[in-house]
Coordinates of C-alpha atoms in Angstrom, one line a residue:
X1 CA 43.2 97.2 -48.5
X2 CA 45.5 94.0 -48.2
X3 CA 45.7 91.6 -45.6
X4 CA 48.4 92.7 -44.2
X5 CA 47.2 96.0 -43.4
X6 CA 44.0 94.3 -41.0
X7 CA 44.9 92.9 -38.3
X8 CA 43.8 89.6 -36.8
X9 CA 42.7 91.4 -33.4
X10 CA 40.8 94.0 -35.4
X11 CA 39.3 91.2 -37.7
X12 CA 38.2 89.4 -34.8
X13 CA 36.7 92.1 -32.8
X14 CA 34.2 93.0 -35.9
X15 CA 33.1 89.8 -36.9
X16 CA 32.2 90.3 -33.0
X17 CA 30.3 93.3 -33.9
X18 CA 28.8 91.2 -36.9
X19 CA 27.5 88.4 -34.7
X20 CA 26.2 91.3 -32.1
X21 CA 24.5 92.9 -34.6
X22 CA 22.9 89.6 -36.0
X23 CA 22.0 88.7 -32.5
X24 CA 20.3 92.2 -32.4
X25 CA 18.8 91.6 -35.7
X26 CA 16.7 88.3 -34.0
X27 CA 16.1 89.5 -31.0
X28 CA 14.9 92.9 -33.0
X29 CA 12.2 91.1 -35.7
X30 CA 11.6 88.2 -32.9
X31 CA 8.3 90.5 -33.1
X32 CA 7.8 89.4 -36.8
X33 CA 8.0 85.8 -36.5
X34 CA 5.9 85.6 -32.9
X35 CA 3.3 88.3 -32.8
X36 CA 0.6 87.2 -34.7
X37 CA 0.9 83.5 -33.1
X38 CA 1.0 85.0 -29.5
X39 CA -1.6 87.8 -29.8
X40 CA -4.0 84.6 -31.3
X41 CA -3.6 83.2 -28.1
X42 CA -2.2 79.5 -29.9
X43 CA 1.3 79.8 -28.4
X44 CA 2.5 81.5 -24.8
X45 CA 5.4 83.9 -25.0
X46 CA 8.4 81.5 -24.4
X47 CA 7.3 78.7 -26.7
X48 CA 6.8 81.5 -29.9
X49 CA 10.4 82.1 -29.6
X50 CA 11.5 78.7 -29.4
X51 CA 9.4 77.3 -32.2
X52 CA 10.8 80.4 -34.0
X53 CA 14.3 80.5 -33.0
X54 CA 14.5 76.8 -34.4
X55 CA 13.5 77.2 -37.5
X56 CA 15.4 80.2 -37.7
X57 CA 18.1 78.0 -37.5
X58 CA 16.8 75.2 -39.6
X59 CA 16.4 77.5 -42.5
X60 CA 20.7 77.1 -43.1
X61 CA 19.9 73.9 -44.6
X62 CA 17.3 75.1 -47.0
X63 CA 18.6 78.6 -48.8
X64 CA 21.3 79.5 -51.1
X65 CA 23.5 82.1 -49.8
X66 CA 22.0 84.9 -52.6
X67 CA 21.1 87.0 -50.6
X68 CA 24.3 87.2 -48.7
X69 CA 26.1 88.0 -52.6
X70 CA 24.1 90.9 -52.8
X71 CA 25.3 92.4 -49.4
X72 CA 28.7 91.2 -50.0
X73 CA 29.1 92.3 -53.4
X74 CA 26.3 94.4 -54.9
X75 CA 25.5 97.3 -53.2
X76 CA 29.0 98.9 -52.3
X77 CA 32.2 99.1 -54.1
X78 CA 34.2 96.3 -52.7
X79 CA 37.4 97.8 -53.3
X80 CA 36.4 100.3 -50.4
X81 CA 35.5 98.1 -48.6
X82 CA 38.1 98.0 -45.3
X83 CA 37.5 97.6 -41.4
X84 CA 36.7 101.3 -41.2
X85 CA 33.8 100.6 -43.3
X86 CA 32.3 97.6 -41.8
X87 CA 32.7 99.5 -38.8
X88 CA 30.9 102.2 -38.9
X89 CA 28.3 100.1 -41.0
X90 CA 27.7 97.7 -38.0
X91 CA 27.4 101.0 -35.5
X92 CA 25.1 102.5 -37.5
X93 CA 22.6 99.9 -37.7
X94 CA 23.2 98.9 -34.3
X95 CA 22.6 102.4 -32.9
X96 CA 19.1 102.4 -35.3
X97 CA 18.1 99.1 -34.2
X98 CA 18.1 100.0 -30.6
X99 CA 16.1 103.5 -30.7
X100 CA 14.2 102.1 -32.6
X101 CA 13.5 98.4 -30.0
X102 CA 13.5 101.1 -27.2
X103 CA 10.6 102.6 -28.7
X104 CA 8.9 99.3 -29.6
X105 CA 9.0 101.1 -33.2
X106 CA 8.8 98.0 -35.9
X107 CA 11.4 99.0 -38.2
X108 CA 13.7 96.9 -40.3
X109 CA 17.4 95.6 -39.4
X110 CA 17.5 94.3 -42.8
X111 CA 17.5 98.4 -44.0
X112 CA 19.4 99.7 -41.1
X113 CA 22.3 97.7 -42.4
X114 CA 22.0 98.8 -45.7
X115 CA 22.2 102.3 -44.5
X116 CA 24.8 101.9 -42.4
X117 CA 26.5 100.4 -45.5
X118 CA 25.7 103.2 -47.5
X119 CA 26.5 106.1 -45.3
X120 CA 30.0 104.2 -44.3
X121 CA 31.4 104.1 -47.5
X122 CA 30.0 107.3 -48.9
X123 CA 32.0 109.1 -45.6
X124 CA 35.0 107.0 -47.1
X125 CA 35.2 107.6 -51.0
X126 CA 31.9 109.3 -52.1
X127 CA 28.6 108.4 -53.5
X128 CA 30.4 107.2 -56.7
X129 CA 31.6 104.2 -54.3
X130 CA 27.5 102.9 -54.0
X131 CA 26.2 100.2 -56.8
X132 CA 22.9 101.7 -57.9
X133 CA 21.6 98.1 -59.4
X134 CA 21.8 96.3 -56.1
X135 CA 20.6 99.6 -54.2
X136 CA 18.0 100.3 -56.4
X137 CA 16.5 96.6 -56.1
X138 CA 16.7 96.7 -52.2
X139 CA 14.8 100.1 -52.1
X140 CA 12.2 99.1 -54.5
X141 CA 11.4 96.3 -51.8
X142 CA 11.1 98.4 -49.7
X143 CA 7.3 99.4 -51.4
X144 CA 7.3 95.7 -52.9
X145 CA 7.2 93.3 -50.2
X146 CA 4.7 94.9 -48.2
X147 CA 2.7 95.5 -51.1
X148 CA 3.3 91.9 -51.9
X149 CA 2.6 90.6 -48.6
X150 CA -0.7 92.9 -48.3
X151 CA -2.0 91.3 -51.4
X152 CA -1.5 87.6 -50.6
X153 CA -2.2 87.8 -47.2
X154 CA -5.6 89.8 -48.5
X155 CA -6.1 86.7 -50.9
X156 CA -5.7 84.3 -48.8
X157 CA -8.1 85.5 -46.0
X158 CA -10.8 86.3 -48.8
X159 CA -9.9 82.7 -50.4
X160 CA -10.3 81.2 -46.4
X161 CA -13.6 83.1 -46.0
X162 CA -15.4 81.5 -48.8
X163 CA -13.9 78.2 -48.3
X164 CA -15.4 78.3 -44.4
X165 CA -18.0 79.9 -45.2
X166 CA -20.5 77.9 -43.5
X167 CA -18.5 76.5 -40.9
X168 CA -18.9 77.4 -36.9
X169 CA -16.5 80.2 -36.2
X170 CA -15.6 77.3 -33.2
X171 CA -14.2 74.5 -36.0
X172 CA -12.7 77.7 -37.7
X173 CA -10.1 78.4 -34.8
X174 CA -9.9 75.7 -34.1
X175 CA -8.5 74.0 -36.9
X176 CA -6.5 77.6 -37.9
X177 CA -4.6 77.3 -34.6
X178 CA -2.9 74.1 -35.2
X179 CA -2.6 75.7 -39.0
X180 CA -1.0 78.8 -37.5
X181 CA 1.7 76.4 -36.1
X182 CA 2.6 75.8 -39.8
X183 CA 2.5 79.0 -40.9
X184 CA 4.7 80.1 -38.3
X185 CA 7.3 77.8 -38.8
X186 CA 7.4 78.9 -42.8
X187 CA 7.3 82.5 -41.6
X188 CA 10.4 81.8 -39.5
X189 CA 12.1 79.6 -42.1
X190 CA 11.5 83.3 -44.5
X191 CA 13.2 85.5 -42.0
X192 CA 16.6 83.2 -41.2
X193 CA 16.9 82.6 -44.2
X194 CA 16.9 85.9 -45.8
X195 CA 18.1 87.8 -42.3
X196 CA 21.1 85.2 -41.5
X197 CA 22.4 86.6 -45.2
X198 CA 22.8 89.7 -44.3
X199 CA 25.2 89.2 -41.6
X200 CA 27.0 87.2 -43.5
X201 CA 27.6 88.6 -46.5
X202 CA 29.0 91.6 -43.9
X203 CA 32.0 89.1 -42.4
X204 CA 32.6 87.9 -46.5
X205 CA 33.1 91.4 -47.2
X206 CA 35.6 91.6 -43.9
X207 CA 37.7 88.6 -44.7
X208 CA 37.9 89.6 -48.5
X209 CA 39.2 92.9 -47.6
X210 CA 41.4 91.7 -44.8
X211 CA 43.0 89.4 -47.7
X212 CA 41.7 86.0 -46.0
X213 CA 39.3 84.6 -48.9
X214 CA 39.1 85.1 -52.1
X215 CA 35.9 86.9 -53.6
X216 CA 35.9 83.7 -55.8
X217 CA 35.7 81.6 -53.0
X218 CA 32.7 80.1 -50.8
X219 CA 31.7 81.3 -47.9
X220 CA 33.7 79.6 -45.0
X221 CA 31.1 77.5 -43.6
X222 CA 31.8 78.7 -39.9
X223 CA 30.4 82.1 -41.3
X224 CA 27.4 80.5 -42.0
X225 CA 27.2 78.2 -39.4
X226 CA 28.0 81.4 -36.7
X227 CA 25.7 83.5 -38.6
X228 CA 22.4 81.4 -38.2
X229 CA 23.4 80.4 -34.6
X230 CA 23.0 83.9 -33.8
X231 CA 20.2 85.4 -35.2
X232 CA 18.6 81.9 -33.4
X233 CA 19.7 83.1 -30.0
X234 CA 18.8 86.7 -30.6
X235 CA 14.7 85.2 -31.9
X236 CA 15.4 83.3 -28.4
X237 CA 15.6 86.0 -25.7
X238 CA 12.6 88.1 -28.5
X239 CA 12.4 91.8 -28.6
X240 CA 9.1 92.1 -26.6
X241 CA 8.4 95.8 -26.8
X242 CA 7.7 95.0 -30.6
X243 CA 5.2 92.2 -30.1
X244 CA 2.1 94.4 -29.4
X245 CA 2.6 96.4 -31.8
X246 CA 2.7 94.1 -34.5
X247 CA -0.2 91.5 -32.9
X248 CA -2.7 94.1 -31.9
X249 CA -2.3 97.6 -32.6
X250 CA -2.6 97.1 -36.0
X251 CA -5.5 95.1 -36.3
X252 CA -7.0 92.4 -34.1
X253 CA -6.0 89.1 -35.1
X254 CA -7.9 85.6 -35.0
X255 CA -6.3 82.5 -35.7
X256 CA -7.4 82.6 -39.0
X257 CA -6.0 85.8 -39.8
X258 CA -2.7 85.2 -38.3
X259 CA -2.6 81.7 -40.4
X260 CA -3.2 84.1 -44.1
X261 CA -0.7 86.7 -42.6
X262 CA 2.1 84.4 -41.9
X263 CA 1.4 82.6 -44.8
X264 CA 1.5 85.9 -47.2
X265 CA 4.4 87.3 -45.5
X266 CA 6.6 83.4 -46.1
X267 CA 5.6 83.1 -49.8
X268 CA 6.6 87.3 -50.1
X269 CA 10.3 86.3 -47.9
X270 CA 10.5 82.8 -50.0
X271 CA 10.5 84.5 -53.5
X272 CA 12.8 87.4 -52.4
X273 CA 15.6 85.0 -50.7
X274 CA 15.3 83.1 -53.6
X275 CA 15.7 86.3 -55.9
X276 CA 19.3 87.1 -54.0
X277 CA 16.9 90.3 -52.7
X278 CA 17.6 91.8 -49.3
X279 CA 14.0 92.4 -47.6
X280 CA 12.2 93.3 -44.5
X281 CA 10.3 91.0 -42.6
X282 CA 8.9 93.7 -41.0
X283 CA 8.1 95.2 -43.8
X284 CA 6.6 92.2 -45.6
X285 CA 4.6 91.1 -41.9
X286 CA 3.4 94.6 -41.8
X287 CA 2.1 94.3 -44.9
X288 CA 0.2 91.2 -44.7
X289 CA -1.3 91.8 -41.7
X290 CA -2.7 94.8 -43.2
X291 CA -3.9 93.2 -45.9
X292 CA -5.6 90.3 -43.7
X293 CA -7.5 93.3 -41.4
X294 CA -8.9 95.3 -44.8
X295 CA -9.6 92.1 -46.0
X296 CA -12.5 91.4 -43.2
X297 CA -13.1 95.9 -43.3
X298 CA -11.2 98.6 -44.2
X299 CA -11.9 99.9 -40.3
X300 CA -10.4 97.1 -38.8
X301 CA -7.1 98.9 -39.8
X302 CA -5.9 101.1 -37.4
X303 CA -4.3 102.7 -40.2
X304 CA -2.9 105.9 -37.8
X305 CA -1.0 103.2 -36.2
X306 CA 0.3 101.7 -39.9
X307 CA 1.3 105.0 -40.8
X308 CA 3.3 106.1 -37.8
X309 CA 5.4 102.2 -39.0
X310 CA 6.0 103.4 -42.6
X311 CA 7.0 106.6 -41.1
X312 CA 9.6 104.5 -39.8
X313 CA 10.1 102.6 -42.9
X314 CA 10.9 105.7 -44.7
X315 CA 13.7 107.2 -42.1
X316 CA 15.7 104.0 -41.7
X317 CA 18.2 104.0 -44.0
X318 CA 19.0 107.9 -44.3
X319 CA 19.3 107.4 -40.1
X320 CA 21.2 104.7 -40.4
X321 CA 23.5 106.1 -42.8
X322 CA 24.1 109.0 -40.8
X323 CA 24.8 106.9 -37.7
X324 CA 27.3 104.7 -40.2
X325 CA 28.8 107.7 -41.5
X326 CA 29.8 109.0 -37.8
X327 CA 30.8 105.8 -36.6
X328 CA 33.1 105.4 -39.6
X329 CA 35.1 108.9 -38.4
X330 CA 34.8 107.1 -34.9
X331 CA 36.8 104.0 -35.9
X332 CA 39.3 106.1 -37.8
X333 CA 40.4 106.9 -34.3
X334 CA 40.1 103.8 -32.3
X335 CA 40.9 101.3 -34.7

């Protein structure tokens, strides 16, 4: 594709789509960053999302755009890339991510995206159009960061249960609930700064395509600056139907156990932001707060519950990608 054959309007009207879809990726995975501070009773409903719409925001100063490279340039051909493509990749996810918030299902936007990349271009020019290494590292992530966050936020309850030992379990919530503040806030910083990427490495792809910036170039900084607005104001207004889920169904949380599953899940989004990997925060919550509940007894798992979630885990980017695939016939005719 050249430049000339996009067209401002058309170029306009998906980094539209992007922006909707990042909105929808916040308001999605608000779930992620608020449950376990809401269920533990340390924050009420509306000040969750604020606290984590802001750091959502905040994280734009802290991150390199790696993440964003990997969508933009490693996992599909970018010489396929045109505005069919991005297209029917944004419809696809979009379409997963709201069965799935209808459902209060906690499934991942991060995946959906990639699935609705996937299944776009394949409907285009084949599967010889997919890069398997950046693929390959995005799926293996999909076992790794909850496994990763399962561990450390297992660790770090076992490591907080020795250290408190013989403390009342009254100092012990106490001091863990202005704690869980803390961890909340890193949580959140995790999930911009590794979520915001994924919508903008989306609208790079877009203007590379459309022939206005160079793959060599930077990022235009309204991309960016767009890009973590948005996923802000979609963590703002929170996807509710996921909270309970995540807080309670699972496991019942203390503040203690949300403080080592917030904690887990940040260092788990941390390391993969700052390995240019594409991950799930709902994966890597999931994950943690699993770990935290077998931590104190296997049976504090509700583990029909955890498994109905990986259920999910496992059908989101095949659903996606048929969704992507559709909506990319769909745009050959109204585009």
């Amino acid at each position: 594709m050249t430049g000339m054959e996009i067209s401002l309007a058309t170029v306009v009207c998906l980094v539209a789509l992007a922006l909707v879809f990042d909105f929808m990726n916040g308001f999605h995975d608000a779930a992620n960053s608020i449950a376990t501070v809401v269920s533990t009773g340390v924050l009420k409903p509306h000040q969750a999302v604020a606290w984590a719409a802001f750091f959502n925001v905040v994280a734009i100063s802290i991150f390199q755009l790696k993440v964003a490279a990997t969508i933009g340039k490693g996992t599909i051909d970018p010489s396929v890339v045109d505005h069919y493509v991005v297209f029917g990749a944004l419809l696809g996810a979009i379409a997963w991510n709201i069965i799935t918030w209808y459902y209060g299902i906690p499934s991942s936007s991060s995946h959906a995206l990639i699935g609705g990349l996937v299944g776009a271009a394949v409907a285009k020019a084949g599967f010889g159009s997919l890069i398997s290494e950046g693929l390959i590292k995005t799926i293996a992530f999909i076992i790794v960061s909850p496994l990763l966050g399962f561990i450390l936020g297992s660790i770090m309850m076992v490591a907080v249960s020795w250290i408190c030992f013989r403390t009342s379990q009254r100092k012990v919530d106490k001091w863990f609930r202005r704690l869980q503040l803390l961890s909340a806030s890193l949580y959140s910083l995790g999930h911009g700064g590794n979520d915001a990427q994924k919508t903008i490495g989306i609208i790079w792809m877009l203007l590379i395509a459309a022939g206005m910036t160079r793959s060599t170039d930077p990022v235009p900084i309204w991309v960016i600056v767009a890009c973590y607005f948005a996923i802000g104001m979609g963590t703002l207004f929170g996807g509710w139907r996921i909270v309970k889920t995540m807080g309670q169904h699972i496991t019942k949380l203390k503040p203690v156990g949300g403080f080592c599953a917030e904690t887990g899940g940040a260092m788990t989004l941390f390391l993969a932001t700052a390995l240019g990997i594409p991950v799930s925060t709902t994966h890597t919550i999931t994950g943690a707060i699993v770990g935290v509940g077998s931590a104190r007894r296997v049976s504090a798992v509700r583990w029909g519950v955890a498994s109905n979630i990986v259920w999910a885990w496992i059908l989101t980017i095949p659903c996606s990608a048929l969704f992507a695939a559709a909506g990319w016939y769909v745009g050959r005719v109204i585009l």
